[in-house]
Amino acid sequence: ENRTVNISLNPEELLEGNTYNLASIIIGESNYISNFAEFCIISNVNPEICFFTSEDNIGEVKIAKLDIQQRIISGTFWFNAKRANEIIEVREGRFDMRYVN
């Protein structure tokens, strides 16, 4: 059984030191969902189970370091995510990774 965290940010400009809300923002008429987080449990035996942020179950991601030249980003995050009537609390998350545009 594996657990994964996925965070999607789509601000006009990503800035070092900024904090971004994770609340599943719907953009435009296409209903594109941005600025959200999900927590998934993946198993070889059972179907994948995923929990998502929403207007009522929010979170934040703070960009601590952003190196645009090297495409390296690091920061912290927390969020609440829901699936049916169950809520998962993800706390004290940290990341340090290369990113793609």
Coordinates of C-alpha atoms in Angstrom, one line a residue:
E1 CA 0.0 0.0 0.0
N2 CA 1.4 3.4 -1.0
R3 CA 0.3 6.9 0.0
T4 CA 0.7 9.9 -2.3
V5 CA 0.2 13.6 -2.0
N6 CA -0.4 15.7 -5.1
I7 CA -0.5 19.5 -5.1
S8 CA -1.6 21.6 -8.1
L9 CA -0.9 25.3 -8.2
N10 CA -1.8 27.5 -11.1
P11 CA -1.2 31.2 -10.0
E12 CA -0.5 33.8 -12.6
E13 CA 2.9 34.1 -11.0
L14 CA 4.5 31.8 -8.4
L15 CA 6.6 33.8 -5.9
E16 CA 9.1 32.8 -3.3
G17 CA 7.7 33.6 0.2
N18 CA 4.1 33.5 -0.8
T19 CA 1.4 31.3 0.7
Y20 CA -1.3 29.9 -1.6
N21 CA -4.7 28.5 -0.6
L22 CA -5.6 25.0 -1.6
A23 CA -9.3 25.1 -2.0
S24 CA -10.1 23.6 -5.5
I25 CA -10.6 26.9 -7.3
I26 CA -12.7 26.5 -10.5
I27 CA -11.3 28.6 -13.3
G28 CA -13.5 29.9 -16.2
E29 CA -16.3 28.1 -18.1
S30 CA -14.2 25.0 -18.7
N31 CA -14.4 24.2 -15.0
Y32 CA -10.6 23.7 -14.8
I33 CA -9.8 23.0 -11.2
S34 CA -6.7 24.7 -9.8
N35 CA -5.0 25.2 -6.5
F36 CA -6.0 21.9 -4.9
A37 CA -4.4 19.0 -3.0
E38 CA -5.2 15.3 -3.0
F39 CA -4.2 12.4 -0.8
C40 CA -4.4 9.0 -2.4
I41 CA -4.0 5.4 -1.0
I42 CA -2.9 3.1 -3.8
S43 CA -3.0 -0.7 -3.3
N44 CA -2.3 -3.7 -5.6
V45 CA -5.3 -5.4 -4.0
N46 CA -7.9 -2.6 -3.6
P47 CA -9.1 0.2 -5.9
E48 CA -7.3 3.6 -5.5
I49 CA -8.9 5.8 -2.8
C50 CA -8.4 9.6 -3.1
F51 CA -9.4 12.5 -0.9
F52 CA -9.5 16.1 -2.2
T53 CA -9.6 19.6 -0.9
S54 CA -12.7 21.7 -1.6
E55 CA -14.3 25.0 -0.6
D56 CA -15.0 23.5 2.9
N57 CA -11.8 21.4 3.2
I58 CA -8.9 23.7 2.6
G59 CA -5.2 23.9 3.1
E60 CA -2.1 26.0 2.3
V61 CA 1.2 25.7 0.6
K62 CA 4.0 28.1 1.3
I63 CA 6.9 28.5 -1.2
A64 CA 10.0 28.8 0.9
K65 CA 12.5 28.7 -2.0
L66 CA 12.1 29.2 -5.7
D67 CA 15.0 28.9 -8.2
I68 CA 13.6 29.6 -11.6
Q69 CA 16.9 29.0 -13.4
Q70 CA 17.4 25.6 -11.9
R71 CA 13.7 24.8 -11.7
I72 CA 13.9 23.9 -8.0
I73 CA 11.1 24.6 -5.6
S74 CA 10.8 23.9 -1.8
G75 CA 8.2 24.7 0.8
T76 CA 5.7 23.4 3.3
F77 CA 2.0 22.5 3.2
W78 CA -1.0 21.3 5.2
F79 CA -4.5 20.5 4.1
N80 CA -7.8 18.8 4.9
A81 CA -9.2 16.5 2.2
K82 CA -12.6 14.8 1.9
R83 CA -14.0 11.6 0.3
A84 CA -17.6 10.9 0.9
N85 CA -18.1 11.5 4.6
E86 CA -14.4 10.9 5.6
I87 CA -11.9 13.7 6.1
I88 CA -8.1 13.2 6.2
E89 CA -5.9 15.8 7.8
V90 CA -2.4 16.1 6.3
R91 CA -0.1 18.2 8.5
E92 CA 3.5 19.4 8.5
G93 CA 4.2 18.4 4.9
R94 CA 7.5 19.4 3.2
F95 CA 8.8 19.3 -0.3
D96 CA 12.1 20.0 -2.1
M97 CA 12.1 19.1 -5.7
R98 CA 12.5 20.0 -9.4
Y99 CA 9.4 21.2 -11.2
V100 CA 8.1 21.5 -14.7
N101 CA 6.2 24.3 -16.4

